[in-house]
Amino acid sequence: MIVDLNSRYGLNPAHSEVVEVCKVIEPCKTLDMGCSNGRNAVYFGQQGFNVTAIDNNPGAVDMLQSIITAENINNVTAHVYDINNANLEQDYGLISCTVTLMFINPDRVDTIIADMQKSTLAGGYNLIVCAMSTEEHPCPVPFPFTLKTGQLREAYNKWDVIKYNEDVGTMHNGAKLQFATILARKPL
Ligand SMILES: C[S@@+](CC[C@H](N)C(=O)[O-])C[C@H]1O[C@@H](n2cnc3c(N)ncnc32)[C@H](O)[C@@H]1O
């Protein structure tokens, strides 16, 4: 039986899109961008993915590292990295970036997405979930960056788009928050 490490270490459950991806993609070399303290990285690892988890918050990376060490996890590594650098040094079968791009320097987002695409193996996948701000649903949170309607899909117009939506959710205070979600596959 697989122990639920997320519960054991007080981590939130993995993002629902991460859980869905694990049902449709074979375990592969995976990059978790903006991993925080590891709710998705630990889950990917438990599903057999070989995970590099990166975040610019050393405290979060340290917490994930302490879980990796305590549980003797041999398929997850955690590193401090600033996504704004956009200079990934390896190629991956899956790059996952959930609820992180909106914290990024807006001037760097196109370059970061291009670097993610370049650093994905042919036939590999990108998963991105990011807040939007549109006329209909202005973002109620002052994130540095938000996506416009269709912007994320357009960025992947040369890839096979497996899933794309711009769903509107409701925050605890009743405010509406719109997210773009994409799962796309790089052509072979
Ligand atoms: C809302 S959390 C999302 C964490 C995780 N992806 C998830 O789905 O739970 C956003 C994370 O992005 C990280 N982050 C923000 N700016 C970053 C940057 N420039 N480089 C790397 N990580 C960054 C934050 O430290 C934080 O851990």
Tab-separated table of N, CA and C in Angstrom, residues 11-179:
chain	number	residue	atom	x	y	z
A	11	LEU	N	1.193	18.384	3.826
A	11	LEU	CA	1.109	19.060	2.525
A	11	LEU	C	-0.324	18.976	2.014
A	12	ASN	N	-0.753	19.994	1.279
A	12	ASN	CA	-2.044	19.880	0.616
A	12	ASN	C	-1.992	18.715	-0.364
A	13	PRO	N	-3.158	18.197	-0.725
A	13	PRO	CA	-3.146	17.172	-1.783
A	13	PRO	C	-2.573	17.772	-3.068
A	14	ALA	N	-2.037	16.909	-3.923
A	14	ALA	CA	-1.499	17.401	-5.205
A	14	ALA	C	-2.582	18.154	-5.965
A	15	HIS	N	-2.147	19.115	-6.810
A	15	HIS	CA	-3.095	19.867	-7.637
A	15	HIS	C	-3.919	18.881	-8.476
A	16	SER	N	-5.202	19.159	-8.612
A	16	SER	CA	-6.089	18.220	-9.323
A	16	SER	C	-5.600	17.951	-10.752
A	17	GLU	N	-4.985	18.951	-11.404
A	17	GLU	CA	-4.502	18.736	-12.778
A	17	GLU	C	-3.286	17.808	-12.782
A	18	VAL	N	-2.503	17.856	-11.716
A	18	VAL	CA	-1.361	16.939	-11.591
A	18	VAL	C	-1.874	15.501	-11.431
A	19	VAL	N	-2.892	15.363	-10.601
A	19	VAL	CA	-3.485	14.027	-10.400
A	19	VAL	C	-4.012	13.490	-11.735
A	20	GLU	N	-4.681	14.364	-12.517
A	20	GLU	CA	-5.228	13.946	-13.818
A	20	GLU	C	-4.113	13.549	-14.777
A	21	VAL	N	-3.044	14.371	-14.815
A	21	VAL	CA	-1.923	14.092	-15.726
A	21	VAL	C	-1.317	12.717	-15.431
A	22	CYS	N	-1.207	12.399	-14.149
A	22	CYS	CA	-0.605	11.110	-13.775
A	22	CYS	C	-1.442	9.925	-14.267
A	23	LYS	N	-2.705	10.191	-14.592
A	23	LYS	CA	-3.552	9.096	-15.092
A	23	LYS	C	-3.340	8.864	-16.587
A	24	VAL	N	-2.804	9.899	-17.294
A	24	VAL	CA	-2.733	9.766	-18.756
A	24	VAL	C	-1.300	9.758	-19.309
A	25	ILE	N	-0.315	10.109	-18.482
A	25	ILE	CA	1.075	10.143	-18.957
A	25	ILE	C	1.886	9.088	-18.230
A	26	GLU	N	2.684	8.363	-18.988
A	26	GLU	CA	3.572	7.370	-18.375
A	26	GLU	C	4.633	8.091	-17.540
A	27	PRO	N	5.048	7.516	-16.416
A	27	PRO	CA	6.108	8.140	-15.627
A	27	PRO	C	7.328	8.462	-16.493
A	28	CYS	N	7.902	9.625	-16.287
A	28	CYS	CA	9.017	10.096	-17.129
A	28	CYS	C	9.822	11.115	-16.326
A	29	LYS	N	10.884	11.595	-16.946
A	29	LYS	CA	11.702	12.644	-16.334
A	29	LYS	C	10.880	13.942	-16.312
A	30	THR	N	10.674	14.485	-15.115
A	30	THR	CA	9.686	15.560	-14.930
A	30	THR	C	10.292	16.734	-14.183
A	31	LEU	N	9.932	17.940	-14.619
A	31	LEU	CA	10.348	19.161	-13.923
A	31	LEU	C	9.115	19.798	-13.306
A	32	ASP	N	9.170	20.045	-11.992
A	32	ASP	CA	8.087	20.734	-11.284
A	32	ASP	C	8.553	22.163	-11.007
A	33	MET	N	8.024	23.118	-11.776
A	33	MET	CA	8.485	24.515	-11.688
A	33	MET	C	7.642	25.284	-10.680
A	34	GLY	N	8.294	25.811	-9.639
A	34	GLY	CA	7.563	26.500	-8.579
A	34	GLY	C	6.940	25.460	-7.663
A	35	CYS	N	7.817	24.604	-7.130
A	35	CYS	CA	7.343	23.396	-6.419
A	35	CYS	C	6.825	23.689	-5.025
A	36	SER	N	7.139	24.884	-4.481
A	36	SER	CA	6.831	25.191	-3.081
A	36	SER	C	7.377	24.062	-2.200
A	37	ASN	N	6.613	23.644	-1.176
A	37	ASN	CA	7.175	22.607	-0.306
A	37	ASN	C	6.863	21.190	-0.777
A	38	GLY	N	6.377	21.076	-2.011
A	38	GLY	CA	6.463	19.770	-2.662
A	38	GLY	C	5.199	18.946	-2.801
A	39	ARG	N	4.027	19.574	-2.667
A	39	ARG	CA	2.828	18.718	-2.732
A	39	ARG	C	2.737	17.953	-4.050
A	40	ASN	N	3.144	18.602	-5.160
A	40	ASN	CA	3.056	17.924	-6.457
A	40	ASN	C	4.276	17.038	-6.696
A	41	ALA	N	5.449	17.533	-6.303
A	41	ALA	CA	6.674	16.755	-6.532
A	41	ALA	C	6.607	15.416	-5.797
A	42	VAL	N	6.145	15.452	-4.544
A	42	VAL	CA	6.056	14.217	-3.756
A	42	VAL	C	5.048	13.261	-4.407
A	43	TYR	N	3.939	13.821	-4.879
A	43	TYR	CA	2.919	12.984	-5.523
A	43	TYR	C	3.461	12.372	-6.818
A	44	PHE	N	4.072	13.226	-7.668
A	44	PHE	CA	4.667	12.695	-8.909
A	44	PHE	C	5.637	11.564	-8.570
A	45	GLY	N	6.465	11.804	-7.555
A	45	GLY	CA	7.460	10.800	-7.179
A	45	GLY	C	6.793	9.488	-6.781
A	46	GLN	N	5.712	9.596	-6.036
A	46	GLN	CA	5.023	8.370	-5.593
A	46	GLN	C	4.375	7.623	-6.761
A	47	GLN	N	4.110	8.383	-7.847
A	47	GLN	CA	3.530	7.739	-9.038
A	47	GLN	C	4.609	7.200	-9.970
A	48	GLY	N	5.882	7.331	-9.561
A	48	GLY	CA	6.969	6.741	-10.338
A	48	GLY	C	7.680	7.696	-11.277
A	49	PHE	N	7.305	8.996	-11.252
A	49	PHE	CA	7.989	9.981	-12.090
A	49	PHE	C	9.344	10.326	-11.454
A	50	ASN	N	10.327	10.622	-12.297
A	50	ASN	CA	11.643	11.092	-11.807
A	50	ASN	C	11.622	12.601	-11.811
A	51	VAL	N	11.583	13.203	-10.625
A	51	VAL	CA	11.226	14.614	-10.522
A	51	VAL	C	12.404	15.483	-10.111
A	52	THR	N	12.580	16.594	-10.868
A	52	THR	CA	13.402	17.702	-10.414
A	52	THR	C	12.428	18.798	-10.014
A	53	ALA	N	12.520	19.230	-8.753
A	53	ALA	CA	11.585	20.235	-8.239
A	53	ALA	C	12.358	21.518	-7.982
A	54	ILE	N	11.856	22.643	-8.513
A	54	ILE	CA	12.598	23.907	-8.382
A	54	ILE	C	11.693	25.012	-7.868
A	55	ASP	N	12.283	25.876	-7.053
A	55	ASP	CA	11.558	27.021	-6.503
A	55	ASP	C	12.600	28.050	-6.071
A	56	ASN	N	12.225	29.326	-6.052
A	56	ASN	CA	13.199	30.343	-5.617
A	56	ASN	C	13.114	30.614	-4.114
A	57	ASN	N	12.252	29.885	-3.423
A	57	ASN	CA	12.113	30.048	-1.964
A	57	ASN	C	12.935	28.960	-1.260
A	58	PRO	N	14.118	29.328	-0.713
A	58	PRO	CA	14.987	28.308	-0.110
A	58	PRO	C	14.299	27.558	1.035
A	59	GLY	N	13.428	28.249	1.794
A	59	GLY	CA	12.744	27.590	2.907
A	59	GLY	C	11.833	26.469	2.411
A	60	ALA	N	11.142	26.728	1.309
A	60	ALA	CA	10.246	25.709	0.746
A	60	ALA	C	11.063	24.534	0.224
A	61	VAL	N	12.168	24.841	-0.456
A	61	VAL	CA	13.017	23.774	-0.992
A	61	VAL	C	13.601	22.943	0.155
A	62	ASP	N	13.990	23.612	1.242
A	62	ASP	CA	14.529	22.895	2.414
A	62	ASP	C	13.481	21.947	2.996
A	63	MET	N	12.237	22.419	3.045
A	63	MET	CA	11.195	21.548	3.610
A	63	MET	C	11.001	20.321	2.735
A	64	LEU	N	10.960	20.546	1.423
A	64	LEU	CA	10.831	19.392	0.525
A	64	LEU	C	12.039	18.469	0.685
A	65	GLN	N	13.220	19.060	0.798
A	65	GLN	CA	14.426	18.234	0.953
A	65	GLN	C	14.354	17.402	2.234
A	66	SER	N	13.780	17.976	3.296
A	66	SER	CA	13.702	17.213	4.548
A	66	SER	C	12.745	16.020	4.395
A	67	ILE	N	11.717	16.176	3.581
A	67	ILE	CA	10.806	15.035	3.331
A	67	ILE	C	11.536	13.970	2.510
A	68	ILE	N	12.262	14.448	1.477
A	68	ILE	CA	13.009	13.516	0.618
A	68	ILE	C	13.980	12.688	1.467
A	69	THR	N	14.673	13.385	2.387
A	69	THR	CA	15.665	12.708	3.228
A	69	THR	C	14.989	11.754	4.204
A	70	ALA	N	13.948	12.239	4.878
A	70	ALA	CA	13.285	11.415	5.907
A	70	ALA	C	12.678	10.150	5.304
A	71	GLU	N	12.181	10.274	4.068
A	71	GLU	CA	11.490	9.132	3.446
A	71	GLU	C	12.389	8.350	2.496
A	72	ASN	N	13.674	8.765	2.426
A	72	ASN	CA	14.593	8.078	1.510
A	72	ASN	C	14.060	8.031	0.088
A	73	ILE	N	13.502	9.135	-0.352
A	73	ILE	CA	12.921	9.183	-1.704
A	73	ILE	C	14.071	9.336	-2.700
A	74	ASN	N	14.163	8.400	-3.653
A	74	ASN	CA	15.322	8.463	-4.560
A	74	ASN	C	14.967	8.955	-5.957
A	75	ASN	N	13.707	9.363	-6.163
A	75	ASN	CA	13.359	9.837	-7.509
A	75	ASN	C	12.852	11.285	-7.506
A	76	VAL	N	13.137	12.035	-6.430
A	76	VAL	CA	12.801	13.466	-6.383
A	76	VAL	C	14.033	14.223	-5.883
A	77	THR	N	14.430	15.272	-6.626
A	77	THR	CA	15.476	16.166	-6.126
A	77	THR	C	14.918	17.576	-6.102
A	78	ALA	N	15.389	18.387	-5.164
A	78	ALA	CA	14.853	19.740	-4.982
A	78	ALA	C	15.997	20.743	-5.048
A	79	HIS	N	15.779	21.843	-5.762
A	79	HIS	CA	16.834	22.858	-5.943
A	79	HIS	C	16.228	24.252	-5.904
A	80	VAL	N	17.030	25.203	-5.427
A	80	VAL	CA	16.645	26.609	-5.530
A	80	VAL	C	16.965	27.070	-6.957
A	81	TYR	N	15.979	27.686	-7.594
A	81	TYR	CA	16.148	28.168	-8.979
A	81	TYR	C	15.147	29.286	-9.201
A	82	ASP	N	15.590	30.354	-9.856
A	82	ASP	CA	14.688	31.460	-10.194
A	82	ASP	C	14.163	31.256	-11.609
A	83	ILE	N	12.861	31.010	-11.715
A	83	ILE	CA	12.243	30.732	-13.016
A	83	ILE	C	12.477	31.885	-13.992
A	84	ASN	N	12.610	33.109	-13.470
A	84	ASN	CA	12.842	34.257	-14.352
A	84	ASN	C	14.115	34.110	-15.185
A	85	ASN	N	15.027	33.243	-14.739
A	85	ASN	CA	16.270	33.056	-15.494
A	85	ASN	C	16.025	32.426	-16.865
A	86	ALA	N	15.001	31.569	-16.952
A	86	ALA	CA	14.662	30.915	-18.229
A	86	ALA	C	15.878	30.275	-18.891
A	87	ASN	N	16.625	29.549	-18.105
A	87	ASN	CA	17.781	28.855	-18.699
A	87	ASN	C	17.860	27.413	-18.187
A	88	LEU	N	16.790	26.655	-18.429
A	88	LEU	CA	16.770	25.242	-18.020
A	88	LEU	C	17.900	24.523	-18.739
A	89	GLU	N	18.548	23.603	-18.006
A	89	GLU	CA	19.768	23.012	-18.567
A	89	GLU	C	19.585	21.572	-19.020
A	90	GLN	N	18.387	21.008	-18.774
A	90	GLN	CA	18.160	19.629	-19.202
A	90	GLN	C	16.835	19.556	-19.960
A	91	ASP	N	16.596	18.394	-20.580
A	91	ASP	CA	15.321	18.178	-21.273
A	91	ASP	C	14.468	17.205	-20.467
A	92	TYR	N	13.158	17.379	-20.555
A	92	TYR	CA	12.214	16.626	-19.719
A	92	TYR	C	11.081	16.047	-20.570
A	93	GLY	N	10.522	14.956	-20.061
A	93	GLY	CA	9.333	14.390	-20.707
A	93	GLY	C	8.077	15.146	-20.312
A	94	LEU	N	8.120	15.759	-19.124
A	94	LEU	CA	6.982	16.550	-18.642
A	94	LEU	C	7.514	17.741	-17.857
A	95	ILE	N	7.013	18.922	-18.187
A	95	ILE	CA	7.285	20.101	-17.358
A	95	ILE	C	5.947	20.594	-16.836
A	96	SER	N	5.854	20.669	-15.521
A	96	SER	CA	4.603	21.046	-14.860
A	96	SER	C	4.809	22.373	-14.136
A	97	CYS	N	3.871	23.299	-14.325
A	97	CYS	CA	4.008	24.633	-13.710
A	97	CYS	C	2.610	25.080	-13.281
A	98	THR	N	2.224	24.670	-12.081
A	98	THR	CA	0.861	24.961	-11.631
A	98	THR	C	0.850	26.137	-10.661
A	99	VAL	N	-0.082	27.061	-10.909
A	99	VAL	CA	-0.308	28.292	-10.116
A	99	VAL	C	0.991	28.988	-9.692
A	100	THR	N	1.873	29.146	-10.647
A	100	THR	CA	3.181	29.759	-10.387
A	100	THR	C	3.498	30.902	-11.350
A	101	LEU	N	3.109	30.766	-12.620
A	101	LEU	CA	3.493	31.789	-13.610
A	101	LEU	C	3.019	33.181	-13.226
A	102	MET	N	1.927	33.263	-12.483
A	102	MET	CA	1.406	34.608	-12.146
A	102	MET	C	2.290	35.367	-11.152
A	103	PHE	N	3.283	34.667	-10.573
A	103	PHE	CA	4.213	35.334	-9.659
A	103	PHE	C	5.489	35.805	-10.378
A	104	ILE	N	5.524	35.594	-11.677
A	104	ILE	CA	6.740	35.794	-12.463
A	104	ILE	C	6.752	37.199	-13.058
A	105	ASN	N	7.951	37.688	-13.329
A	105	ASN	CA	8.113	38.971	-13.999
A	105	ASN	C	7.401	38.919	-15.361
A	106	PRO	N	6.389	39.772	-15.579
A	106	PRO	CA	5.613	39.711	-16.822
A	106	PRO	C	6.486	39.810	-18.077
A	107	ASP	N	7.577	40.561	-17.979
A	107	ASP	CA	8.461	40.726	-19.148
A	107	ASP	C	9.193	39.438	-19.512
A	108	ARG	N	9.166	38.459	-18.594
A	108	ARG	CA	9.943	37.231	-18.817
A	108	ARG	C	9.064	36.044	-19.233
A	109	VAL	N	7.749	36.222	-19.179
A	109	VAL	CA	6.876	35.054	-19.343
A	109	VAL	C	7.025	34.398	-20.719
A	110	ASP	N	7.059	35.193	-21.797
A	110	ASP	CA	7.189	34.591	-23.138
A	110	ASP	C	8.494	33.799	-23.250
A	111	THR	N	9.564	34.385	-22.706
A	111	THR	CA	10.877	33.720	-22.760
A	111	THR	C	10.872	32.442	-21.927
A	112	ILE	N	10.203	32.509	-20.783
A	112	ILE	CA	10.134	31.329	-19.902
A	112	ILE	C	9.365	30.199	-20.591
A	113	ILE	N	8.244	30.535	-21.216
A	113	ILE	CA	7.457	29.491	-21.900
A	113	ILE	C	8.266	28.929	-23.080
A	114	ALA	N	8.964	29.804	-23.803
A	114	ALA	CA	9.794	29.314	-24.920
A	114	ALA	C	10.884	28.378	-24.407
A	115	ASP	N	11.462	28.706	-23.256
A	115	ASP	CA	12.507	27.851	-22.674
A	115	ASP	C	11.920	26.513	-22.211
A	116	MET	N	10.725	26.547	-21.638
A	116	MET	CA	10.055	25.296	-21.256
A	116	MET	C	9.842	24.422	-22.497
A	117	GLN	N	9.407	25.047	-23.575
A	117	GLN	CA	9.117	24.280	-24.794
A	117	GLN	C	10.396	23.693	-25.378
A	118	LYS	N	11.447	24.508	-25.374
A	118	LYS	CA	12.746	24.036	-25.906
A	118	LYS	C	13.273	22.876	-25.060
A	119	SER	N	12.984	22.913	-23.759
A	119	SER	CA	13.540	21.932	-22.820
A	119	SER	C	12.623	20.723	-22.628
A	120	THR	N	11.660	20.575	-23.538
A	120	THR	CA	10.768	19.415	-23.501
A	120	THR	C	11.167	18.463	-24.626
A	121	LEU	N	11.286	17.183	-24.303
A	121	LEU	CA	11.638	16.186	-25.316
A	121	LEU	C	10.528	16.081	-26.352
A	122	ALA	N	10.879	15.728	-27.577
A	122	ALA	CA	9.850	15.493	-28.599
A	122	ALA	C	8.869	14.442	-28.069
A	123	GLY	N	7.589	14.713	-28.182
A	123	GLY	CA	6.568	13.799	-27.655
A	123	GLY	C	6.300	14.015	-26.175
A	124	GLY	N	7.020	14.952	-25.558
A	124	GLY	CA	6.823	15.251	-24.131
A	124	GLY	C	5.727	16.301	-23.932
A	125	TYR	N	5.483	16.601	-22.676
A	125	TYR	CA	4.304	17.399	-22.312
A	125	TYR	C	4.655	18.628	-21.471
A	126	ASN	N	3.843	19.660	-21.599
A	126	ASN	CA	3.833	20.803	-20.666
A	126	ASN	C	2.454	20.892	-20.045
A	127	LEU	N	2.428	21.068	-18.734
A	127	LEU	CA	1.180	21.351	-18.007
A	127	LEU	C	1.340	22.718	-17.351
A	128	ILE	N	0.440	23.641	-17.669
A	128	ILE	CA	0.479	24.972	-17.042
A	128	ILE	C	-0.923	25.316	-16.535
A	129	VAL	N	-0.967	25.806	-15.310
A	129	VAL	CA	-2.197	26.400	-14.760
A	129	VAL	C	-1.819	27.790	-14.271
A	130	CYS	N	-2.521	28.821	-14.760
A	130	CYS	CA	-2.143	30.198	-14.401
A	130	CYS	C	-3.376	31.097	-14.351
A	131	ALA	N	-3.360	32.026	-13.419
A	131	ALA	CA	-4.484	32.960	-13.275
A	131	ALA	C	-4.619	33.845	-14.510
A	132	MET	N	-5.851	34.254	-14.766
A	132	MET	CA	-6.161	35.140	-15.889
A	132	MET	C	-6.760	36.443	-15.355
A	133	SER	N	-6.760	37.455	-16.206
A	133	SER	CA	-7.549	38.654	-15.930
A	133	SER	C	-8.166	39.094	-17.247
A	134	THR	N	-9.480	39.108	-17.301
A	134	THR	CA	-10.190	39.448	-18.528
A	134	THR	C	-11.222	40.529	-18.209
A	135	GLU	N	-11.775	41.114	-19.257
A	135	GLU	CA	-12.800	42.145	-19.017
A	135	GLU	C	-13.946	41.576	-18.198
A	136	GLU	N	-14.340	40.370	-18.543
A	136	GLU	CA	-15.487	39.754	-17.861
A	136	GLU	C	-15.157	39.377	-16.422
A	137	HIS	N	-13.934	38.900	-16.231
A	137	HIS	CA	-13.513	38.474	-14.889
A	137	HIS	C	-12.157	39.077	-14.555
A	138	PRO	N	-12.125	40.364	-14.199
A	138	PRO	CA	-10.845	40.972	-13.793
A	138	PRO	C	-10.291	40.220	-12.581
A	139	CYS	N	-8.997	39.981	-12.583
A	139	CYS	CA	-8.413	39.209	-11.483
A	139	CYS	C	-8.522	40.015	-10.184
A	140	PRO	N	-9.098	39.429	-9.127
A	140	PRO	CA	-9.251	40.156	-7.867
A	140	PRO	C	-7.980	40.162	-7.013
A	141	VAL	N	-6.958	39.463	-7.470
A	141	VAL	CA	-5.705	39.380	-6.698
A	141	VAL	C	-4.613	40.129	-7.491
A	142	PRO	N	-3.813	40.967	-6.813
A	142	PRO	CA	-2.826	41.764	-7.558
A	142	PRO	C	-1.569	40.975	-7.933
A	143	PHE	N	-1.754	39.889	-8.716
A	143	PHE	CA	-0.583	39.129	-9.166
A	143	PHE	C	0.240	39.993	-10.117
A	144	PRO	N	1.567	39.806	-10.131
A	144	PRO	CA	2.387	40.552	-11.095
A	144	PRO	C	1.996	40.272	-12.544
A	145	PHE	N	1.561	39.021	-12.808
A	145	PHE	CA	1.248	38.620	-14.187
A	145	PHE	C	-0.063	37.841	-14.223
A	146	THR	N	-0.873	38.118	-15.235
A	146	THR	CA	-2.063	37.289	-15.486
A	146	THR	C	-2.186	37.105	-16.995
A	147	LEU	N	-2.823	36.013	-17.389
A	147	LEU	CA	-3.012	35.708	-18.805
A	147	LEU	C	-4.258	36.375	-19.350
A	148	LYS	N	-4.222	36.670	-20.649
A	148	LYS	CA	-5.407	37.163	-21.359
A	148	LYS	C	-6.123	35.995	-22.046
A	149	THR	N	-7.336	36.252	-22.492
A	149	THR	CA	-8.113	35.222	-23.182
A	149	THR	C	-7.314	34.659	-24.370
A	150	GLY	N	-7.193	33.349	-24.413
A	150	GLY	CA	-6.550	32.682	-25.553
A	150	GLY	C	-5.028	32.752	-25.577
A	151	GLN	N	-4.440	33.509	-24.677
A	151	GLN	CA	-2.983	33.754	-24.742
A	151	GLN	C	-2.166	32.468	-24.571
A	152	LEU	N	-2.574	31.628	-23.628
A	152	LEU	CA	-1.787	30.422	-23.354
A	152	LEU	C	-1.942	29.419	-24.500
A	153	ARG	N	-3.163	29.327	-25.016
A	153	ARG	CA	-3.385	28.409	-26.140
A	153	ARG	C	-2.536	28.845	-27.335
A	154	GLU	N	-2.499	30.141	-27.578
A	154	GLU	CA	-1.719	30.686	-28.698
A	154	GLU	C	-0.234	30.345	-28.544
A	155	ALA	N	0.256	30.380	-27.312
A	155	ALA	CA	1.671	30.078	-27.068
A	155	ALA	C	2.010	28.632	-27.436
A	156	TYR	N	0.989	27.789	-27.500
A	156	TYR	CA	1.191	26.364	-27.823
A	156	TYR	C	0.571	26.011	-29.174
A	157	ASN	N	0.514	26.990	-30.086
A	157	ASN	CA	-0.200	26.726	-31.347
A	157	ASN	C	0.545	25.762	-32.275
A	158	LYS	N	1.807	25.448	-31.932
A	158	LYS	CA	2.526	24.458	-32.761
A	158	LYS	C	2.545	23.089	-32.075
A	159	TRP	N	1.925	22.974	-30.928
A	159	TRP	CA	1.882	21.716	-30.180
A	159	TRP	C	0.478	21.095	-30.284
A	160	ASP	N	0.390	19.815	-29.936
A	160	ASP	CA	-0.928	19.166	-29.861
A	160	ASP	C	-1.533	19.514	-28.506
A	161	VAL	N	-2.651	20.216	-28.541
A	161	VAL	CA	-3.285	20.618	-27.280
A	161	VAL	C	-4.252	19.513	-26.853
A	162	ILE	N	-3.931	18.895	-25.739
A	162	ILE	CA	-4.723	17.769	-25.252
A	162	ILE	C	-5.863	18.270	-24.386
A	163	LYS	N	-5.585	19.332	-23.637
A	163	LYS	CA	-6.621	19.900	-22.777
A	163	LYS	C	-6.397	21.399	-22.715
A	164	TYR	N	-7.450	22.167	-22.848
A	164	TYR	CA	-7.332	23.613	-22.640
A	164	TYR	C	-8.659	24.138	-22.122
A	165	ASN	N	-8.607	24.907	-21.058
A	165	ASN	CA	-9.834	25.595	-20.632
A	165	ASN	C	-9.464	26.886	-19.913
A	166	GLU	N	-10.446	27.746	-19.810
A	166	GLU	CA	-10.290	29.038	-19.107
A	166	GLU	C	-11.432	29.123	-18.094
A	167	ASP	N	-11.443	28.200	-17.177
A	167	ASP	CA	-12.562	28.073	-16.245
A	167	ASP	C	-12.527	29.150	-15.160
A	168	VAL	N	-13.717	29.487	-14.693
A	168	VAL	CA	-13.857	30.482	-13.633
A	168	VAL	C	-14.168	29.749	-12.327
A	169	GLY	N	-13.382	30.084	-11.297
A	169	GLY	CA	-13.634	29.495	-9.977
A	169	GLY	C	-14.063	30.568	-8.998
A	170	THR	N	-14.482	30.129	-7.819
A	170	THR	CA	-14.930	31.068	-6.787
A	170	THR	C	-14.017	30.944	-5.583
A	171	MET	N	-13.486	32.111	-5.122
A	171	MET	CA	-12.639	32.099	-3.928
A	171	MET	C	-13.510	32.044	-2.673
A	172	HIS	N	-12.856	31.841	-1.499
A	172	HIS	CA	-13.627	31.716	-0.245
A	172	HIS	C	-14.501	32.950	-0.007
A	173	ASN	N	-14.009	34.143	-0.460
A	173	ASN	CA	-14.776	35.380	-0.217
A	173	ASN	C	-15.817	35.640	-1.303
A	174	GLY	N	-16.005	34.668	-2.196
A	174	GLY	CA	-17.040	34.810	-3.228
A	174	GLY	C	-16.524	35.445	-4.510
A	175	ALA	N	-15.289	36.006	-4.490
A	175	ALA	CA	-14.750	36.642	-5.703
A	175	ALA	C	-14.475	35.574	-6.763
A	176	LYS	N	-14.647	35.984	-8.028
A	176	LYS	CA	-14.417	35.050	-9.144
A	176	LYS	C	-12.966	35.144	-9.603
A	177	LEU	N	-12.353	34.016	-9.810
A	177	LEU	CA	-10.956	33.971	-10.263
A	177	LEU	C	-10.879	33.003	-11.440
A	178	GLN	N	-10.382	33.514	-12.570
A	178	GLN	CA	-10.345	32.694	-13.786
A	178	GLN	C	-8.939	32.135	-13.986
A	179	PHE	N	-8.861	30.877	-14.352
A	179	PHE	CA	-7.578	30.215	-14.594
A	179	PHE	C	-7.548	29.634	-15.997
